[in-house]
Short mmCIF file of C-alpha atoms in Angstrom, two decimals:
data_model
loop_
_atom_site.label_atom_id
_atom_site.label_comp_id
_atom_site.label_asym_id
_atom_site.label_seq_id
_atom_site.Cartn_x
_atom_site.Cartn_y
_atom_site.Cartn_z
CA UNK A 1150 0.00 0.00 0.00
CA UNK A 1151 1.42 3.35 -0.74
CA UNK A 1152 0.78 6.25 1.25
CA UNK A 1153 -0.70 9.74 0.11
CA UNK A 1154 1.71 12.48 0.52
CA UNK A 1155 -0.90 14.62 1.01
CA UNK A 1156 -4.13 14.36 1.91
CA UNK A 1157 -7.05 17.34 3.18
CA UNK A 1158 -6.57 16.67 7.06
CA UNK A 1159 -9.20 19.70 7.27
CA UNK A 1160 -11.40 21.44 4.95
CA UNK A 1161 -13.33 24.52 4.56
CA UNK A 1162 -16.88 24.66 3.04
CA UNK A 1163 -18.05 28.68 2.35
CA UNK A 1164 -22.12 27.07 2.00
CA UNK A 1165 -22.95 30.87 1.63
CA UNK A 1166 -21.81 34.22 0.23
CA UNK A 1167 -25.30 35.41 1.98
CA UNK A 1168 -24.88 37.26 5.50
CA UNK A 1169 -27.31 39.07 7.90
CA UNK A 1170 -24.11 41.04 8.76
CA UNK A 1171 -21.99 43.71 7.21
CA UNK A 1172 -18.85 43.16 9.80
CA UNK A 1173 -16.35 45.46 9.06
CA UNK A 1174 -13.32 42.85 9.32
CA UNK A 1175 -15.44 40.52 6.45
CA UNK A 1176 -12.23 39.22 4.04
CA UNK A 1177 -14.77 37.75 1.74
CA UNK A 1178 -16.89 41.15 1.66
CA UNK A 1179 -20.47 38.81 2.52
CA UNK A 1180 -23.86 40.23 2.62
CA UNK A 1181 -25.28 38.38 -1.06
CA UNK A 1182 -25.53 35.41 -1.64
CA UNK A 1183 -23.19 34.31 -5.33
CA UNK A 1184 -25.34 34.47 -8.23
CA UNK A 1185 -24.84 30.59 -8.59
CA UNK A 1186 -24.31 28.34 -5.54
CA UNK A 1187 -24.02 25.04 -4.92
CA UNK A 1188 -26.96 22.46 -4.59
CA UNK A 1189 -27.44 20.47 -2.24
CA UNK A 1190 -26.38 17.39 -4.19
CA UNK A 1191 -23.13 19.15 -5.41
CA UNK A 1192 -22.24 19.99 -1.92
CA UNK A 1193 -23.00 16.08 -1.22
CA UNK A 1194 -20.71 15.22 -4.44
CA UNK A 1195 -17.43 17.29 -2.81
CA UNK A 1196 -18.34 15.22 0.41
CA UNK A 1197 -17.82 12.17 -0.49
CA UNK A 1198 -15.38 12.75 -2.60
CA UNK A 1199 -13.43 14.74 0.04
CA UNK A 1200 -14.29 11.35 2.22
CA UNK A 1201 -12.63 9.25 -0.54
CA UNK A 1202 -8.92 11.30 -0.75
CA UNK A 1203 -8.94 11.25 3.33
CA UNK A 1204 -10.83 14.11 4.83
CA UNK A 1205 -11.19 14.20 8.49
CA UNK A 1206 -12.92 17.53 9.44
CA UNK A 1207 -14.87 19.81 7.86
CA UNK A 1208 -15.74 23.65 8.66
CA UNK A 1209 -18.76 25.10 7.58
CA UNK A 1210 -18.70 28.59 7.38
CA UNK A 1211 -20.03 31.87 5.03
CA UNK A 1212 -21.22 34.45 5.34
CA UNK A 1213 -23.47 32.47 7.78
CA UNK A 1214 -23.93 28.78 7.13
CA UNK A 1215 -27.15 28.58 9.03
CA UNK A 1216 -28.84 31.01 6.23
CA UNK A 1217 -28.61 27.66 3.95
CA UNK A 1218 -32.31 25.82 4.19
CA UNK A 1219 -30.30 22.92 3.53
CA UNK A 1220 -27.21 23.24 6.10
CA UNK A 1221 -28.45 20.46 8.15
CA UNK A 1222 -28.51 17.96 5.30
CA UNK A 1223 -25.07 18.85 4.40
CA UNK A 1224 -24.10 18.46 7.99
CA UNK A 1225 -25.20 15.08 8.45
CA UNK A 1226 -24.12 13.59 4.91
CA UNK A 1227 -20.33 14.95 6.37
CA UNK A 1228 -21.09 12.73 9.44
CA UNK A 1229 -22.38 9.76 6.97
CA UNK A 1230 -19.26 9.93 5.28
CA UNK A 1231 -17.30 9.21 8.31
CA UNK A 1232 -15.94 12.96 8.92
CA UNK A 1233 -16.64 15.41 11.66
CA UNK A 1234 -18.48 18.50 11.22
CA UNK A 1235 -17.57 22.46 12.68
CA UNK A 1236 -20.13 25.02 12.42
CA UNK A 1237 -18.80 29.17 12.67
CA UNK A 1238 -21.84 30.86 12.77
CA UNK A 1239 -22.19 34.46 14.04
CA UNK A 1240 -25.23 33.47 16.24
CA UNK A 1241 -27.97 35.37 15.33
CA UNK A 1242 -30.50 32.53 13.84
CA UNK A 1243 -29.66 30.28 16.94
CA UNK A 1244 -32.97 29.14 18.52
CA UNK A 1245 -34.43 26.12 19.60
CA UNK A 1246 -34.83 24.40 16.37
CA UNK A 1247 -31.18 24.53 15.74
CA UNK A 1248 -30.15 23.54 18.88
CA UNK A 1249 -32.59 20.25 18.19
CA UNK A 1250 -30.65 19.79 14.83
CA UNK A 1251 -27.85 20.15 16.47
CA UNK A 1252 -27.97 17.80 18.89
CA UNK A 1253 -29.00 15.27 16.06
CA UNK A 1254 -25.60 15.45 14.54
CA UNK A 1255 -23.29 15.96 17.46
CA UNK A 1256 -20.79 18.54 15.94
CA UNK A 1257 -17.38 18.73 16.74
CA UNK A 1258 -18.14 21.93 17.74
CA UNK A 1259 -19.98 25.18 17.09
CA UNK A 1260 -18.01 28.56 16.85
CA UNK A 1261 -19.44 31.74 17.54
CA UNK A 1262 -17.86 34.99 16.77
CA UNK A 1263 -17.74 37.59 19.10
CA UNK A 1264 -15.55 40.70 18.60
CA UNK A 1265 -15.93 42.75 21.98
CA UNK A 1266 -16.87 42.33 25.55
CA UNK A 1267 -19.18 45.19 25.50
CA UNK A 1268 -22.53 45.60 23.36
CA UNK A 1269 -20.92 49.26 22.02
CA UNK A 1270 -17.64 47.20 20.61
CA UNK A 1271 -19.25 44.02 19.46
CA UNK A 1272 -22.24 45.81 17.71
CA UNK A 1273 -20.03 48.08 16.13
CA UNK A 1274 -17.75 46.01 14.30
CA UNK A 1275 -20.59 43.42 13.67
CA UNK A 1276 -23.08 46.45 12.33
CA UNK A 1277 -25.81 44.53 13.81
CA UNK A 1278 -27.50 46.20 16.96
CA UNK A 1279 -28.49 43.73 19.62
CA UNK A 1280 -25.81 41.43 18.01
CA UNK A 1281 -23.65 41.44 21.49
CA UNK A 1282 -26.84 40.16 23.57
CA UNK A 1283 -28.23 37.47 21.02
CA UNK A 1284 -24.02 36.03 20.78
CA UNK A 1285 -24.34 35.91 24.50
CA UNK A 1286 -27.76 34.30 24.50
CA UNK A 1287 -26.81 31.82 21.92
CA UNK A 1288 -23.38 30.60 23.88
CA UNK A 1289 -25.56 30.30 26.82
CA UNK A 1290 -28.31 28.23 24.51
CA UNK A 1291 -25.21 26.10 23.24
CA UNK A 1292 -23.64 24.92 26.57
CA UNK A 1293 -26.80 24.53 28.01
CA UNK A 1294 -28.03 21.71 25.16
CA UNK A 1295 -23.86 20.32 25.70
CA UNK A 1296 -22.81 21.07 22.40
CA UNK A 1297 -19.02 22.02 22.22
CA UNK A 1298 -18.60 25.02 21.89
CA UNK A 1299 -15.69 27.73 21.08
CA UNK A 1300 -15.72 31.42 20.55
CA UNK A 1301 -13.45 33.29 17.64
CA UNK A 1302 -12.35 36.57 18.13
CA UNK A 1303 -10.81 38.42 14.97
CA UNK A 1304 -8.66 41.72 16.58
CA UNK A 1305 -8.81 44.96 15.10
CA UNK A 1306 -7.80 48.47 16.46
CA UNK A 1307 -11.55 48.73 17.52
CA UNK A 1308 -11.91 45.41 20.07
CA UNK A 1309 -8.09 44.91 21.34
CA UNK A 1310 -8.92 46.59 24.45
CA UNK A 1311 -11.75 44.15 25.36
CA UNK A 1312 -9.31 40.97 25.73
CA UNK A 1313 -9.20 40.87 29.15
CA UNK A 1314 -13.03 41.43 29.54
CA UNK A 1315 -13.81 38.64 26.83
CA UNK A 1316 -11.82 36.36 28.94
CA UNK A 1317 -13.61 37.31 31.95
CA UNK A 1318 -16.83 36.33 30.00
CA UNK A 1319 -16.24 33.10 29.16
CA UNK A 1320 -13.79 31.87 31.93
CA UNK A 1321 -14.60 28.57 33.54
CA UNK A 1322 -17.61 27.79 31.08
CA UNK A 1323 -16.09 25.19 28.72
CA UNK A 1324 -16.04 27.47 25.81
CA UNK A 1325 -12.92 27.16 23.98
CA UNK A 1326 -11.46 30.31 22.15
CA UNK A 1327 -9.61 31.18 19.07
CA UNK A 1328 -8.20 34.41 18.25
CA UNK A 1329 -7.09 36.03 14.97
CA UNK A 1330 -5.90 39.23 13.21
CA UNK A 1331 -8.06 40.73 10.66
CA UNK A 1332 -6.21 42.12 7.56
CA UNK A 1333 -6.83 44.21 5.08
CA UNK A 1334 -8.80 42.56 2.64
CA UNK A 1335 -12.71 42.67 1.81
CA UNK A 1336 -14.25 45.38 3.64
CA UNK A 1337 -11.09 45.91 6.27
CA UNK A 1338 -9.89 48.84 6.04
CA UNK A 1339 -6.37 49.04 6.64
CA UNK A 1340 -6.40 51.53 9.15
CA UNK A 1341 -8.22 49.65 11.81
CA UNK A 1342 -5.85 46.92 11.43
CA UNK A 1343 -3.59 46.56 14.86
CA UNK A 1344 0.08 47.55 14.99
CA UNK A 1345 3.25 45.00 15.41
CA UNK A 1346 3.55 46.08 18.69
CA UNK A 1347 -0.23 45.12 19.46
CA UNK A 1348 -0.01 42.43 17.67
CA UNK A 1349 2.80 41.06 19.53
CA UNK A 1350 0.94 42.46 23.24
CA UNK A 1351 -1.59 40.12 22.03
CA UNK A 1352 0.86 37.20 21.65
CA UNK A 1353 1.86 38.19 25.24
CA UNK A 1354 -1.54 38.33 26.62
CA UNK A 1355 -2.49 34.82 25.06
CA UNK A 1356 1.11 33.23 26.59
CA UNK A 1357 -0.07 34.70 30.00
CA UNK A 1358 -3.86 33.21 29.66
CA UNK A 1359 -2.16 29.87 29.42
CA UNK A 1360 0.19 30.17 32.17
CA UNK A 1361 -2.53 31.91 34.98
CA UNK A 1362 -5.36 29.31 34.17
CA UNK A 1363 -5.72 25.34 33.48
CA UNK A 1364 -6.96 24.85 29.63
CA UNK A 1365 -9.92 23.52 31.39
CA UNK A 1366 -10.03 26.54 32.55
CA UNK A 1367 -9.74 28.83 29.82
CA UNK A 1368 -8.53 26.59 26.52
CA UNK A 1369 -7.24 29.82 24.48
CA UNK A 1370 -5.33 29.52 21.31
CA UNK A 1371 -4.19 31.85 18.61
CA UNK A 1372 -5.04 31.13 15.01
CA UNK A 1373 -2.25 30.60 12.18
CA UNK A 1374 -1.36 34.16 12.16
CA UNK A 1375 0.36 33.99 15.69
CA UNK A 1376 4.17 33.15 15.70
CA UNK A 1377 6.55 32.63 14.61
CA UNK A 1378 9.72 32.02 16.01
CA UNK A 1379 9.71 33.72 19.35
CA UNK A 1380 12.41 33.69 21.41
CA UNK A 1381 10.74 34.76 24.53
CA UNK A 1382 7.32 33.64 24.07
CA UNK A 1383 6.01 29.90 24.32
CA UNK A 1384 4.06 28.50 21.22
CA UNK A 1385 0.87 30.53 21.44
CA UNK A 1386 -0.57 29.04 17.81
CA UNK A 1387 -3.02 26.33 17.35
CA UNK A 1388 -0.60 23.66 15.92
CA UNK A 1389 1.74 22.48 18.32
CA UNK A 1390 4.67 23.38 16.20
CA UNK A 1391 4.43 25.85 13.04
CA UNK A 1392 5.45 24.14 9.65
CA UNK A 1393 4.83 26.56 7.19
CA UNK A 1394 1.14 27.63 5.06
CA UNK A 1395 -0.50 24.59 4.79
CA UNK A 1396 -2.94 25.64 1.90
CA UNK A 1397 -2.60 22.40 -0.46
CA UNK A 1398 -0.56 20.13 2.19
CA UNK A 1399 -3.41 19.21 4.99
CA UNK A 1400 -5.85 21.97 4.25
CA UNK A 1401 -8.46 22.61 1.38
CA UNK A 1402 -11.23 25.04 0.85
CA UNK A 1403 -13.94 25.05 -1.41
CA UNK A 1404 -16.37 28.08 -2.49
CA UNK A 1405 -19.90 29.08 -2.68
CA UNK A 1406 -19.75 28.74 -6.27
CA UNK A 1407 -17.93 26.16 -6.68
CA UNK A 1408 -14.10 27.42 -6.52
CA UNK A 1409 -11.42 25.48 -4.86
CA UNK A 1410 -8.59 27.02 -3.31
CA UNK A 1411 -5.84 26.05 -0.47
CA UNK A 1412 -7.39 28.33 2.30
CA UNK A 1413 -10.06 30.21 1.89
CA UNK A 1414 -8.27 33.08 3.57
CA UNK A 1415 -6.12 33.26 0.44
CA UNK A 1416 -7.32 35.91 -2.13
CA UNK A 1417 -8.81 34.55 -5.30
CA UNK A 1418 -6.05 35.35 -7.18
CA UNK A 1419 -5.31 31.73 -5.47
CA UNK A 1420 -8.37 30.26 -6.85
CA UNK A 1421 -6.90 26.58 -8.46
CA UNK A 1422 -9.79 25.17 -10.15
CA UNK A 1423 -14.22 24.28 -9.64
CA UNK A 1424 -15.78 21.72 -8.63
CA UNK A 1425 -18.42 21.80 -11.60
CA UNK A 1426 -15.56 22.06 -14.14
CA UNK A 1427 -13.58 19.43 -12.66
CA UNK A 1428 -13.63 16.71 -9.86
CA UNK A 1429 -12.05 17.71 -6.84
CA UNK A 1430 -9.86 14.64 -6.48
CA UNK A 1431 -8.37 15.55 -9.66
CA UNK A 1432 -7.41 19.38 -8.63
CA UNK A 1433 -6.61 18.04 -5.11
CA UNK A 1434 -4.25 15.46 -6.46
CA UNK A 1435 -2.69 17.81 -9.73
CA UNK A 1436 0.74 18.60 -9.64
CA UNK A 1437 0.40 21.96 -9.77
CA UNK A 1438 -2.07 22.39 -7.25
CA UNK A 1439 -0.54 24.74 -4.37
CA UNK A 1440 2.60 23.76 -5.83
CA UNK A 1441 3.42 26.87 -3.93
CA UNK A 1442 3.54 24.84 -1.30
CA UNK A 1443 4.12 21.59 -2.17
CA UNK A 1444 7.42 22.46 -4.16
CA UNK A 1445 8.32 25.21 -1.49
CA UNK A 1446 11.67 26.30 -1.89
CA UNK A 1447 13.84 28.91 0.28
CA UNK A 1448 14.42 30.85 -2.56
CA UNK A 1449 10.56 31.54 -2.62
CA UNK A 1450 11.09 33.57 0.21
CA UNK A 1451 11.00 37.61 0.36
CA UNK A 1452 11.35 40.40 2.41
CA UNK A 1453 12.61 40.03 5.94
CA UNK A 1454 12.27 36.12 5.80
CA UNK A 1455 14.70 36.14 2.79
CA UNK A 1456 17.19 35.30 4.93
CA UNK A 1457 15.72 34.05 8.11
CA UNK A 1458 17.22 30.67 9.19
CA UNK A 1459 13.84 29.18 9.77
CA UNK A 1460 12.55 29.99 6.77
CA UNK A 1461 13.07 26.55 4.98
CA UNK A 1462 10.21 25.45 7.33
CA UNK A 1463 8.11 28.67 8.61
CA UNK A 1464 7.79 29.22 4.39
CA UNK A 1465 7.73 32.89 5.40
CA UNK A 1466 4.53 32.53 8.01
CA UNK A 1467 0.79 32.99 6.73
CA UNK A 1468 0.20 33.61 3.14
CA UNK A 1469 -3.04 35.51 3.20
CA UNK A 1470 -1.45 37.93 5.87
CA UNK A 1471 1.82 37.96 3.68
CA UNK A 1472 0.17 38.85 0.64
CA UNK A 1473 -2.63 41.23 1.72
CA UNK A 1474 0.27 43.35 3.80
CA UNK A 1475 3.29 43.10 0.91
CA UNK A 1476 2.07 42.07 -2.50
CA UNK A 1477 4.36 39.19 -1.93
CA UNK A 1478 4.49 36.14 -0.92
CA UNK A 1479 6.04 34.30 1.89
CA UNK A 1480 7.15 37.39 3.62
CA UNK A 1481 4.51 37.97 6.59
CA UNK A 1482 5.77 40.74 8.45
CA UNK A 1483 3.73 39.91 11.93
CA UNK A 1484 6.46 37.54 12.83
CA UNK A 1485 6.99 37.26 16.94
CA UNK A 1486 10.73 37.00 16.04
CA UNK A 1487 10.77 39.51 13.61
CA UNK A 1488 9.07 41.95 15.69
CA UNK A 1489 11.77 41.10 18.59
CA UNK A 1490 14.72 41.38 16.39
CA UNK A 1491 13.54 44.85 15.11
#
């Protein structure tokens, strides 16, 4: 038998272009739905499929998933096929006939945004008045029915100031939490994005979570943008040790419409192929697909990474964040090591 070398550990389904928010950190600039999405069945199609070149999870995600009549079918065909199922959701259409549904399938876990400890910060950067109570209300609803359940915070200039209070709010309830940098892309604007030196304040305030509270506790993590490198800080990112972008290596994402990329944080100047033009094992197992990344070389690198002894395996950090900041890629510049160095 021989092995894979690479196979889509985890995968990203955008069911929806179609939000009931205008958030003002959106990468994907949501609100309407694509003029042609997929059905049902073609959604069932990339399952199985996806179950057939190894999948193990799948996120489901938007613009908001539960907007989809059909979200709960997709949900459970994932299960079917022998893969487990994440739900981000910004809360709003939680109720009581979710929560049913949800219990049905048994997620590995819902995620609910929430972007400020205060109704003035959340609200704000959601655009949603009343958003702040009903994400509240809906994390309550959640651990109440024992659904795992996480929160995601994405930082901007607006809602770094509420870290400490968002902690406060969920400490010692079993809600795990994820935090991220939003960068300019969608509707970000690039002066609400936070400086190095907040970014790296947040690395410090994550490190300091961890060490002050059990992860029973308070089970915080930071999202593929935080590293890399540190000398002074412990690992504060969600993988136990950062190997490089790993759009095209473990990680897939597929579109509203059909698209297929390597993360669907990467702009769609990364788009790689569609589903209705082409199976997806065939893009997934193409030689040039994220041969960016599969045939990484050091001399890929740019910027301040150019030269960075780590590069070979940090492949210049996140490539969404590298190319939204620099035009370039492999050169993320919200590098823990960079930031100490400098």
């Amino acid at each position: 038998m021989v092995l894979k070398k690479y196979v889509p550990y985890a995968t990203l389904y955008e069911l929806t272009l179609k939000c009931n928010m205008r958030c003002l950190h959106c990468g994907s600039s949501a609100g309407l739905e694509r003029k042609k999405e997929l059905t049902t069945q073609e959604w069932k199609k990339v399952t199985k499929e996806l179950s057939e070149l190894g999948g193990k999870y799948v996120t489901l995600l938007g613009g908001e998933p539960f907007l989809r009549k059909d979200w709960f079918e997709i949900s459970k065909d994932i299960i079917d096929n022998s893969m487990e199922v994440t739900i981000i959701s910004n809360g709003m259409l939680i109720n009581e006939r979710i929560i049913e549904k949800l219990r049905k399938i048994d997620p590995y876990a819902i995620a609910i945004s929430l972007d400020g400890a205060r109704p003035e910060t959340h609200d704000q950067i959601r655009q949603v008045k009343g958003s702040f109570k009903k994400c509240l209300e809906s994390l309550s609803m959640l651990r109440k029915a024992e659904i795992n359940t996480s929160i995601v915070t994405t930082l901007n200039k607006i809602n770094f100031k509420d870290l400490p209070r968002i902690s406060d709010i969920i400490l010692n309830k079993g809600i795990a939490w994820q935090i991220q940098i939003a960068v300019p892309m969608g509707r970000f604007s690039q002066n609400l994005m936070i400086s190095k030196e907040e970014f790296y304040s947040a690395g410090i305030f994550i490190a300091s979570c961890r060490q002050k509270y059990s992860i029973e506790q308070l089970p915080v993590m930071g999202a593929h943008c935080f590293g890399y490198k540190s000398k002074k800080l412990p690992n504060v990112n969600l993988v136990p040790v950062w190997q490089g972008c790993q759009a095209g290596v473990t990680l897939l994402a597929v579109q509203s419409n059909g698209n297929v990329k390597g993360c669907l944080s990467l702009s769609d100047d990364f788009i790689e192929g569609n589903i209705l033009n082409t199976s997806l094992k065939k893009i997934w197992d193409s030689s040039d697909f994220c041969k960016y990344n599969r045939n990484f070389a050091k001399s890929q690198l740019n910027g301040e990474c150019k030269d960075c002894k780590y590069g070979k395996k940090c492949k210049g950090g996140c490539m969404s964040i590298s190319t939204a900041l620099t035009g370039e890629r492999n050169a993320d510049p919200y590098c823990f090591k960079l930031i100490e160095e400098n």
